[in-house]
mmCIF file of N, CA and C in Angstrom:
data_model
loop_
_atom_site.group_PDB
_atom_site.id
_atom_site.type_symbol
_atom_site.label_atom_id
_atom_site.label_comp_id
_atom_site.label_asym_id
_atom_site.label_seq_id
_atom_site.Cartn_x
_atom_site.Cartn_y
_atom_site.Cartn_z
ATOM 1 N N MET G 1 -1.772 -9.441 15.528
ATOM 2 C CA MET G 1 -1.264 -8.715 14.359
ATOM 3 C C MET G 1 -2.371 -7.816 13.796
ATOM 4 N N SER G 2 -2.055 -6.541 13.620
ATOM 5 C CA SER G 2 -3.085 -5.651 13.069
ATOM 6 C C SER G 2 -3.142 -5.826 11.555
ATOM 7 N N GLY G 3 -4.270 -5.457 10.994
ATOM 8 C CA GLY G 3 -4.528 -5.760 9.593
ATOM 9 C C GLY G 3 -3.905 -4.810 8.592
ATOM 10 N N ILE G 4 -4.269 -5.044 7.352
ATOM 11 C CA ILE G 4 -3.692 -4.343 6.216
ATOM 12 C C ILE G 4 -4.750 -3.510 5.498
ATOM 13 N N LEU G 5 -4.353 -2.300 5.111
ATOM 14 C CA LEU G 5 -5.204 -1.415 4.321
ATOM 15 C C LEU G 5 -4.678 -1.440 2.883
ATOM 16 N N ILE G 6 -5.571 -1.728 1.928
ATOM 17 C CA ILE G 6 -5.175 -1.784 0.518
ATOM 18 C C ILE G 6 -5.694 -0.539 -0.201
ATOM 19 N N VAL G 7 -4.791 0.159 -0.877
ATOM 20 C CA VAL G 7 -5.170 1.388 -1.583
ATOM 21 C C VAL G 7 -4.815 1.269 -3.063
ATOM 22 N N ASP G 8 -5.850 1.255 -3.905
ATOM 23 C CA ASP G 8 -5.641 1.204 -5.352
ATOM 24 C C ASP G 8 -6.924 1.697 -6.006
ATOM 25 N N ASP G 9 -6.797 2.469 -7.090
ATOM 26 C CA ASP G 9 -8.015 2.976 -7.721
ATOM 27 C C ASP G 9 -8.728 1.899 -8.543
ATOM 28 N N ALA G 10 -8.048 0.791 -8.836
ATOM 29 C CA ALA G 10 -8.688 -0.292 -9.586
ATOM 30 C C ALA G 10 -9.204 -1.362 -8.630
ATOM 31 N N ALA G 11 -10.516 -1.575 -8.659
ATOM 32 C CA ALA G 11 -11.139 -2.554 -7.758
ATOM 33 C C ALA G 11 -10.566 -3.959 -7.950
ATOM 34 N N PHE G 12 -10.295 -4.337 -9.206
ATOM 35 C CA PHE G 12 -9.777 -5.697 -9.437
ATOM 36 C C PHE G 12 -8.377 -5.872 -8.865
ATOM 37 N N MET G 13 -7.595 -4.783 -8.834
ATOM 38 C CA MET G 13 -6.257 -4.845 -8.232
ATOM 39 C C MET G 13 -6.378 -5.054 -6.719
ATOM 40 N N ARG G 14 -7.309 -4.325 -6.106
ATOM 41 C CA ARG G 14 -7.517 -4.495 -4.662
ATOM 42 C C ARG G 14 -7.938 -5.937 -4.372
ATOM 43 N N MET G 15 -8.812 -6.466 -5.228
ATOM 44 C CA MET G 15 -9.298 -7.825 -5.050
ATOM 45 C C MET G 15 -8.157 -8.836 -5.172
ATOM 46 N N MET G 16 -7.280 -8.588 -6.154
ATOM 47 C CA MET G 16 -6.160 -9.493 -6.378
ATOM 48 C C MET G 16 -5.213 -9.513 -5.175
ATOM 49 N N ILE G 17 -4.898 -8.325 -4.660
ATOM 50 C CA ILE G 17 -3.996 -8.240 -3.502
ATOM 51 C C ILE G 17 -4.659 -8.891 -2.286
ATOM 52 N N LYS G 18 -5.937 -8.598 -2.095
ATOM 53 C CA LYS G 18 -6.695 -9.138 -0.964
ATOM 54 C C LYS G 18 -6.677 -10.663 -0.991
ATOM 55 N N ASP G 19 -6.851 -11.200 -2.193
ATOM 56 C CA ASP G 19 -6.859 -12.641 -2.404
ATOM 57 C C ASP G 19 -5.516 -13.257 -2.004
ATOM 58 N N ILE G 20 -4.434 -12.649 -2.475
ATOM 59 C CA ILE G 20 -3.083 -13.142 -2.150
ATOM 60 C C ILE G 20 -2.869 -13.100 -0.633
ATOM 61 N N LEU G 21 -3.249 -11.976 -0.019
ATOM 62 C CA LEU G 21 -3.025 -11.807 1.422
ATOM 63 C C LEU G 21 -3.852 -12.785 2.243
ATOM 64 N N SER G 22 -5.131 -12.910 1.903
ATOM 65 C CA SER G 22 -6.020 -13.814 2.645
ATOM 66 C C SER G 22 -5.522 -15.253 2.586
ATOM 67 N N LYS G 23 -5.105 -15.679 1.401
ATOM 68 C CA LYS G 23 -4.600 -17.054 1.229
ATOM 69 C C LYS G 23 -3.367 -17.311 2.076
ATOM 70 N N ASN G 24 -2.662 -16.235 2.434
ATOM 71 C CA ASN G 24 -1.437 -16.388 3.224
ATOM 72 C C ASN G 24 -1.615 -16.001 4.682
ATOM 73 N N GLY G 25 -2.876 -15.924 5.100
ATOM 74 C CA GLY G 25 -3.160 -15.719 6.514
ATOM 75 C C GLY G 25 -3.119 -14.284 7.009
ATOM 76 N N PHE G 26 -3.081 -13.315 6.089
ATOM 77 C CA PHE G 26 -3.090 -11.918 6.512
ATOM 78 C C PHE G 26 -4.522 -11.395 6.512
ATOM 79 N N GLN G 27 -4.784 -10.443 7.371
ATOM 80 C CA GLN G 27 -6.130 -9.890 7.456
ATOM 81 C C GLN G 27 -6.192 -8.505 6.818
ATOM 82 N N VAL G 28 -7.112 -8.353 5.871
ATOM 83 C CA VAL G 28 -7.314 -7.051 5.240
ATOM 84 C C VAL G 28 -8.420 -6.334 6.007
ATOM 85 N N VAL G 29 -8.104 -5.170 6.576
ATOM 86 C CA VAL G 29 -9.095 -4.458 7.404
ATOM 87 C C VAL G 29 -9.835 -3.364 6.649
ATOM 88 N N GLY G 30 -9.292 -2.971 5.483
ATOM 89 C CA GLY G 30 -9.972 -1.908 4.753
ATOM 90 C C GLY G 30 -9.404 -1.698 3.372
ATOM 91 N N GLU G 31 -10.149 -0.938 2.567
ATOM 92 C CA GLU G 31 -9.721 -0.610 1.216
ATOM 93 C C GLU G 31 -10.012 0.863 0.954
ATOM 94 N N ALA G 32 -9.212 1.460 0.085
ATOM 95 C CA ALA G 32 -9.452 2.852 -0.317
ATOM 96 C C ALA G 32 -9.087 2.970 -1.780
ATOM 97 N N GLU G 33 -9.753 3.921 -2.478
ATOM 98 C CA GLU G 33 -9.483 4.009 -3.912
ATOM 99 C C GLU G 33 -8.649 5.216 -4.328
ATOM 100 N N ASN G 34 -8.244 6.037 -3.361
ATOM 101 C CA ASN G 34 -7.295 7.105 -3.678
ATOM 102 C C ASN G 34 -6.590 7.559 -2.403
ATOM 103 N N GLY G 35 -5.617 8.463 -2.583
ATOM 104 C CA GLY G 35 -4.809 8.906 -1.452
ATOM 105 C C GLY G 35 -5.593 9.597 -0.354
ATOM 106 N N LEU G 36 -6.588 10.408 -0.741
ATOM 107 C CA LEU G 36 -7.398 11.110 0.267
ATOM 108 C C LEU G 36 -8.153 10.124 1.143
ATOM 109 N N MET G 37 -8.775 9.121 0.485
ATOM 110 C CA MET G 37 -9.503 8.103 1.234
ATOM 111 C C MET G 37 -8.554 7.270 2.091
ATOM 112 N N ALA G 38 -7.355 7.055 1.573
ATOM 113 C CA ALA G 38 -6.354 6.278 2.313
ATOM 114 C C ALA G 38 -6.036 6.952 3.652
ATOM 115 N N ILE G 39 -5.904 8.270 3.641
ATOM 116 C CA ILE G 39 -5.589 9.009 4.869
ATOM 117 C C ILE G 39 -6.740 8.886 5.876
ATOM 118 N N GLU G 40 -7.966 9.050 5.394
ATOM 119 C CA GLU G 40 -9.142 8.910 6.260
ATOM 120 C C GLU G 40 -9.214 7.511 6.870
ATOM 121 N N LYS G 41 -9.044 6.497 5.998
ATOM 122 C CA LYS G 41 -9.105 5.102 6.469
ATOM 123 C C LYS G 41 -7.970 4.806 7.442
ATOM 124 N N TYR G 42 -6.811 5.407 7.196
ATOM 125 C CA TYR G 42 -5.676 5.165 8.086
ATOM 126 C C TYR G 42 -6.002 5.673 9.488
ATOM 127 N N LYS G 43 -6.578 6.882 9.552
ATOM 128 C CA LYS G 43 -6.941 7.469 10.853
ATOM 129 C C LYS G 43 -7.969 6.605 11.569
ATOM 130 N N GLU G 44 -8.926 6.123 10.785
ATOM 131 C CA GLU G 44 -10.037 5.357 11.342
ATOM 132 C C GLU G 44 -9.614 3.948 11.780
ATOM 133 N N LEU G 45 -8.839 3.259 10.928
ATOM 134 C CA LEU G 45 -8.529 1.845 11.151
ATOM 135 C C LEU G 45 -7.199 1.584 11.846
ATOM 136 N N LYS G 46 -6.277 2.552 11.767
ATOM 137 C CA LYS G 46 -4.917 2.373 12.298
ATOM 138 C C LYS G 46 -4.336 0.995 11.921
ATOM 139 N N PRO G 47 -4.234 0.737 10.617
ATOM 140 C CA PRO G 47 -3.745 -0.579 10.182
ATOM 141 C C PRO G 47 -2.270 -0.784 10.489
ATOM 142 N N GLY G 48 -1.855 -2.036 10.535
ATOM 143 C CA GLY G 48 -0.447 -2.358 10.784
ATOM 144 C C GLY G 48 0.400 -2.123 9.550
ATOM 145 N N LEU G 49 -0.258 -2.124 8.378
ATOM 146 C CA LEU G 49 0.470 -1.975 7.122
ATOM 147 C C LEU G 49 -0.467 -1.413 6.058
ATOM 148 N N VAL G 50 0.091 -0.600 5.168
ATOM 149 C CA VAL G 50 -0.676 -0.084 4.031
ATOM 150 C C VAL G 50 0.018 -0.542 2.750
ATOM 151 N N ILE G 51 -0.766 -1.067 1.809
ATOM 152 C CA ILE G 51 -0.240 -1.372 0.477
ATOM 153 C C ILE G 51 -0.857 -0.325 -0.434
ATOM 154 N N MET G 52 -0.015 0.552 -0.987
ATOM 155 C CA MET G 52 -0.478 1.765 -1.659
ATOM 156 C C MET G 52 -0.022 1.843 -3.114
ATOM 157 N N ASP G 53 -0.991 2.036 -4.008
ATOM 158 C CA ASP G 53 -0.668 2.240 -5.413
ATOM 159 C C ASP G 53 -0.031 3.625 -5.559
ATOM 160 N N ILE G 54 0.861 3.786 -6.540
ATOM 161 C CA ILE G 54 1.498 5.096 -6.730
ATOM 162 C C ILE G 54 0.597 6.052 -7.512
ATOM 163 N N THR G 55 0.079 5.601 -8.651
ATOM 164 C CA THR G 55 -0.691 6.513 -9.502
ATOM 165 C C THR G 55 -2.190 6.334 -9.281
ATOM 166 N N MET G 56 -2.817 7.365 -8.736
ATOM 167 C CA MET G 56 -4.252 7.354 -8.450
ATOM 168 C C MET G 56 -4.811 8.748 -8.658
ATOM 169 N N PRO G 57 -6.118 8.832 -8.958
ATOM 170 C CA PRO G 57 -6.733 10.167 -9.053
ATOM 171 C C PRO G 57 -6.870 10.808 -7.668
ATOM 172 N N GLU G 58 -7.270 12.064 -7.617
ATOM 173 C CA GLU G 58 -7.476 12.828 -6.370
ATOM 174 C C GLU G 58 -6.162 13.148 -5.658
ATOM 175 N N MET G 59 -5.472 12.092 -5.223
ATOM 176 C CA MET G 59 -4.173 12.293 -4.572
ATOM 177 C C MET G 59 -3.337 11.055 -4.816
ATOM 178 N N ASP G 60 -2.118 11.232 -5.319
ATOM 179 C CA ASP G 60 -1.308 10.051 -5.617
ATOM 180 C C ASP G 60 -0.706 9.434 -4.358
ATOM 181 N N GLY G 61 -0.134 8.263 -4.562
ATOM 182 C CA GLY G 61 0.405 7.498 -3.454
ATOM 183 C C GLY G 61 1.544 8.176 -2.714
ATOM 184 N N ILE G 62 2.363 8.927 -3.446
ATOM 185 C CA ILE G 62 3.522 9.571 -2.807
ATOM 186 C C ILE G 62 3.066 10.642 -1.821
ATOM 187 N N GLU G 63 2.124 11.466 -2.246
ATOM 188 C CA GLU G 63 1.578 12.502 -1.360
ATOM 189 C C GLU G 63 0.887 11.860 -0.153
ATOM 190 N N ALA G 64 0.166 10.767 -0.414
ATOM 191 C CA ALA G 64 -0.528 10.060 0.678
ATOM 192 C C ALA G 64 0.469 9.481 1.684
ATOM 193 N N VAL G 65 1.592 8.958 1.185
ATOM 194 C CA VAL G 65 2.635 8.439 2.082
ATOM 195 C C VAL G 65 3.138 9.557 2.995
ATOM 196 N N LYS G 66 3.422 10.719 2.397
ATOM 197 C CA LYS G 66 3.921 11.848 3.190
ATOM 198 C C LYS G 66 2.930 12.240 4.276
ATOM 199 N N ARG G 67 1.645 12.298 3.913
ATOM 200 C CA ARG G 67 0.623 12.717 4.879
ATOM 201 C C ARG G 67 0.414 11.682 5.977
ATOM 202 N N ILE G 68 0.403 10.413 5.591
ATOM 203 C CA ILE G 68 0.216 9.351 6.590
ATOM 204 C C ILE G 68 1.414 9.320 7.535
ATOM 205 N N ARG G 69 2.611 9.476 6.981
ATOM 206 C CA ARG G 69 3.813 9.480 7.820
ATOM 207 C C ARG G 69 3.862 10.698 8.737
ATOM 208 N N SER G 70 3.236 11.801 8.322
ATOM 209 C CA SER G 70 3.222 12.955 9.222
ATOM 210 C C SER G 70 2.217 12.733 10.363
ATOM 211 N N LEU G 71 1.176 11.937 10.093
ATOM 212 C CA LEU G 71 0.219 11.582 11.152
ATOM 213 C C LEU G 71 0.829 10.548 12.090
ATOM 214 N N ASP G 72 1.566 9.604 11.479
ATOM 215 C CA ASP G 72 2.124 8.484 12.225
ATOM 216 C C ASP G 72 3.495 8.136 11.651
ATOM 217 N N PRO G 73 4.555 8.653 12.280
ATOM 218 C CA PRO G 73 5.916 8.410 11.776
ATOM 219 C C PRO G 73 6.284 6.923 11.734
ATOM 220 N N GLN G 74 5.535 6.098 12.489
ATOM 221 C CA GLN G 74 5.807 4.650 12.519
ATOM 222 C C GLN G 74 5.065 3.888 11.423
ATOM 223 N N ALA G 75 4.263 4.593 10.635
ATOM 224 C CA ALA G 75 3.437 3.931 9.612
ATOM 225 C C ALA G 75 4.283 3.067 8.681
ATOM 226 N N LYS G 76 3.769 1.868 8.397
ATOM 227 C CA LYS G 76 4.470 0.955 7.490
ATOM 228 C C LYS G 76 3.698 0.919 6.179
ATOM 229 N N ILE G 77 4.364 1.300 5.101
ATOM 230 C CA ILE G 77 3.699 1.394 3.807
ATOM 231 C C ILE G 77 4.544 0.718 2.728
ATOM 232 N N ILE G 78 3.874 -0.098 1.918
ATOM 233 C CA ILE G 78 4.521 -0.719 0.754
ATOM 234 C C ILE G 78 3.865 -0.113 -0.477
ATOM 235 N N MET G 79 4.663 0.293 -1.445
ATOM 236 C CA MET G 79 4.130 0.885 -2.664
ATOM 237 C C MET G 79 3.921 -0.172 -3.747
ATOM 238 N N CYS G 80 2.903 0.048 -4.577
ATOM 239 C CA CYS G 80 2.703 -0.774 -5.774
ATOM 240 C C CYS G 80 3.008 0.109 -6.956
ATOM 241 N N SER G 81 3.824 -0.394 -7.870
ATOM 242 C CA SER G 81 4.101 0.421 -9.042
ATOM 243 C C SER G 81 3.998 -0.426 -10.293
ATOM 244 N N ALA G 82 3.729 0.235 -11.406
ATOM 245 C CA ALA G 82 3.770 -0.451 -12.693
ATOM 246 C C ALA G 82 5.216 -0.413 -13.165
ATOM 247 N N MET G 83 5.525 -1.186 -14.151
ATOM 248 C CA MET G 83 6.870 -1.159 -14.741
ATOM 249 C C MET G 83 7.179 0.273 -15.186
ATOM 250 N N GLY G 84 8.433 0.668 -15.060
ATOM 251 C CA GLY G 84 8.833 1.973 -15.582
ATOM 252 C C GLY G 84 8.531 3.144 -14.669
ATOM 253 N N GLN G 85 8.184 2.867 -13.419
ATOM 254 C CA GLN G 85 7.923 3.974 -12.481
ATOM 255 C C GLN G 85 9.040 4.110 -11.447
ATOM 256 N N GLN G 86 10.271 3.744 -11.850
ATOM 257 C CA GLN G 86 11.393 3.752 -10.900
ATOM 258 C C GLN G 86 11.567 5.077 -10.178
ATOM 259 N N ALA G 87 11.472 6.187 -10.935
ATOM 260 C CA ALA G 87 11.690 7.497 -10.319
ATOM 261 C C ALA G 87 10.659 7.747 -9.221
ATOM 262 N N MET G 88 9.411 7.360 -9.479
ATOM 263 C CA MET G 88 8.367 7.554 -8.477
ATOM 264 C C MET G 88 8.550 6.633 -7.284
ATOM 265 N N VAL G 89 9.042 5.427 -7.552
ATOM 266 C CA VAL G 89 9.308 4.478 -6.461
ATOM 267 C C VAL G 89 10.376 5.059 -5.535
ATOM 268 N N ILE G 90 11.439 5.605 -6.128
ATOM 269 C CA ILE G 90 12.523 6.205 -5.333
ATOM 270 C C ILE G 90 11.967 7.345 -4.483
ATOM 271 N N GLU G 91 11.120 8.168 -5.095
ATOM 272 C CA GLU G 91 10.506 9.286 -4.374
ATOM 273 C C GLU G 91 9.652 8.780 -3.206
ATOM 274 N N ALA G 92 8.918 7.697 -3.446
ATOM 275 C CA ALA G 92 8.062 7.118 -2.402
ATOM 276 C C ALA G 92 8.896 6.568 -1.244
ATOM 277 N N ILE G 93 10.003 5.899 -1.570
ATOM 278 C CA ILE G 93 10.896 5.362 -0.533
ATOM 279 C C ILE G 93 11.488 6.520 0.284
ATOM 280 N N GLN G 94 11.880 7.585 -0.413
ATOM 281 C CA GLN G 94 12.410 8.759 0.299
ATOM 282 C C GLN G 94 11.342 9.390 1.190
ATOM 283 N N ALA G 95 10.084 9.281 0.770
ATOM 284 C CA ALA G 95 8.982 9.843 1.555
ATOM 285 C C ALA G 95 8.658 8.957 2.756
ATOM 286 N N GLY G 96 9.240 7.760 2.793
ATOM 287 C CA GLY G 96 9.048 6.906 3.966
ATOM 288 C C GLY G 96 8.436 5.545 3.714
ATOM 289 N N ALA G 97 8.201 5.188 2.449
ATOM 290 C CA ALA G 97 7.684 3.843 2.170
ATOM 291 C C ALA G 97 8.773 2.818 2.486
ATOM 292 N N LYS G 98 8.356 1.639 2.933
ATOM 293 C CA LYS G 98 9.311 0.612 3.352
ATOM 294 C C LYS G 98 9.813 -0.233 2.191
ATOM 295 N N ASP G 99 8.963 -0.426 1.187
ATOM 296 C CA ASP G 99 9.293 -1.380 0.134
ATOM 297 C C ASP G 99 8.356 -1.126 -1.033
ATOM 298 N N PHE G 100 8.548 -1.862 -2.115
ATOM 299 C CA PHE G 100 7.614 -1.729 -3.240
ATOM 300 C C PHE G 100 7.432 -3.067 -3.934
ATOM 301 N N ILE G 101 6.290 -3.242 -4.541
ATOM 302 C CA ILE G 101 6.012 -4.421 -5.338
ATOM 303 C C ILE G 101 5.587 -3.937 -6.719
ATOM 304 N N VAL G 102 5.929 -4.694 -7.736
ATOM 305 C CA VAL G 102 5.678 -4.273 -9.109
ATOM 306 C C VAL G 102 4.526 -5.071 -9.720
ATOM 307 N N LYS G 103 3.659 -4.362 -10.447
ATOM 308 C CA LYS G 103 2.589 -5.027 -11.186
ATOM 309 C C LYS G 103 3.174 -5.546 -12.496
ATOM 310 N N PRO G 104 2.708 -6.654 -13.033
ATOM 311 C CA PRO G 104 1.738 -7.596 -12.456
ATOM 312 C C PRO G 104 2.335 -8.304 -11.238
ATOM 313 N N PHE G 105 1.510 -8.490 -10.202
ATOM 314 C CA PHE G 105 2.011 -9.023 -8.938
ATOM 315 C C PHE G 105 2.437 -10.476 -8.996
ATOM 316 N N GLN G 106 3.589 -10.736 -8.381
ATOM 317 C CA GLN G 106 4.013 -12.114 -8.133
ATOM 318 C C GLN G 106 3.589 -12.392 -6.695
ATOM 319 N N PRO G 107 2.655 -13.323 -6.479
ATOM 320 C CA PRO G 107 2.183 -13.572 -5.113
ATOM 321 C C PRO G 107 3.302 -13.746 -4.083
ATOM 322 N N ASP G 108 4.360 -14.495 -4.447
ATOM 323 C CA ASP G 108 5.465 -14.729 -3.504
ATOM 324 C C ASP G 108 6.135 -13.434 -3.087
ATOM 325 N N ARG G 109 6.306 -12.547 -4.048
ATOM 326 C CA ARG G 109 6.964 -11.265 -3.786
ATOM 327 C C ARG G 109 6.095 -10.393 -2.874
ATOM 328 N N VAL G 110 4.777 -10.429 -3.109
ATOM 329 C CA VAL G 110 3.846 -9.666 -2.270
ATOM 330 C C VAL G 110 3.954 -10.147 -0.822
ATOM 331 N N VAL G 111 3.880 -11.461 -0.639
ATOM 332 C CA VAL G 111 3.929 -12.055 0.698
ATOM 333 C C VAL G 111 5.250 -11.749 1.388
ATOM 334 N N GLU G 112 6.330 -11.869 0.630
ATOM 335 C CA GLU G 112 7.670 -11.596 1.181
ATOM 336 C C GLU G 112 7.766 -10.134 1.633
ATOM 337 N N ALA G 113 7.302 -9.205 0.798
ATOM 338 C CA ALA G 113 7.356 -7.782 1.140
ATOM 339 C C ALA G 113 6.516 -7.475 2.383
ATOM 340 N N VAL G 114 5.339 -8.086 2.459
ATOM 341 C CA VAL G 114 4.446 -7.856 3.608
ATOM 342 C C VAL G 114 5.074 -8.400 4.887
ATOM 343 N N ARG G 115 5.586 -9.616 4.827
ATOM 344 C CA ARG G 115 6.236 -10.216 6.013
ATOM 345 C C ARG G 115 7.392 -9.357 6.498
ATOM 346 N N LYS G 116 8.208 -8.916 5.532
ATOM 347 C CA LYS G 116 9.385 -8.121 5.854
ATOM 348 C C LYS G 116 8.972 -6.773 6.492
ATOM 349 N N ALA G 117 7.990 -6.120 5.881
ATOM 350 C CA ALA G 117 7.561 -4.814 6.365
ATOM 351 C C ALA G 117 6.909 -4.901 7.745
ATOM 352 N N MET G 118 6.155 -5.975 7.971
ATOM 353 C CA MET G 118 5.465 -6.111 9.259
ATOM 354 C C MET G 118 6.412 -6.620 10.332
ATOM 355 N N GLY G 119 7.491 -7.227 9.854
ATOM 356 C CA GLY G 119 8.628 -7.661 10.672
ATOM 357 C C GLY G 119 8.237 -8.267 11.967
#
């Protein structure tokens, strides 16, 4: 199973997701703090799954999803959103994201979304 790339501009959020994933036997292969870095890391690491925050500086998650999907139409991406970002979540799904998880994270929901997306 190939690993997971975590993209979030908040270091503690990346740590929290990493913690949930590690405890459930998933391997985190990389981290990025914005959409531009996410694209670079995706090219370099070719992860099996990306967990991507929607709102980030430099380049937001939706634009990053579009770019990653244009590099790799098979890319599997799960979006992270805060409450009240439904419109952006819909846009991200239309751009090719597989699923979304809402902050504050429920560990069970994160694991379920990852399992489902990695199928």
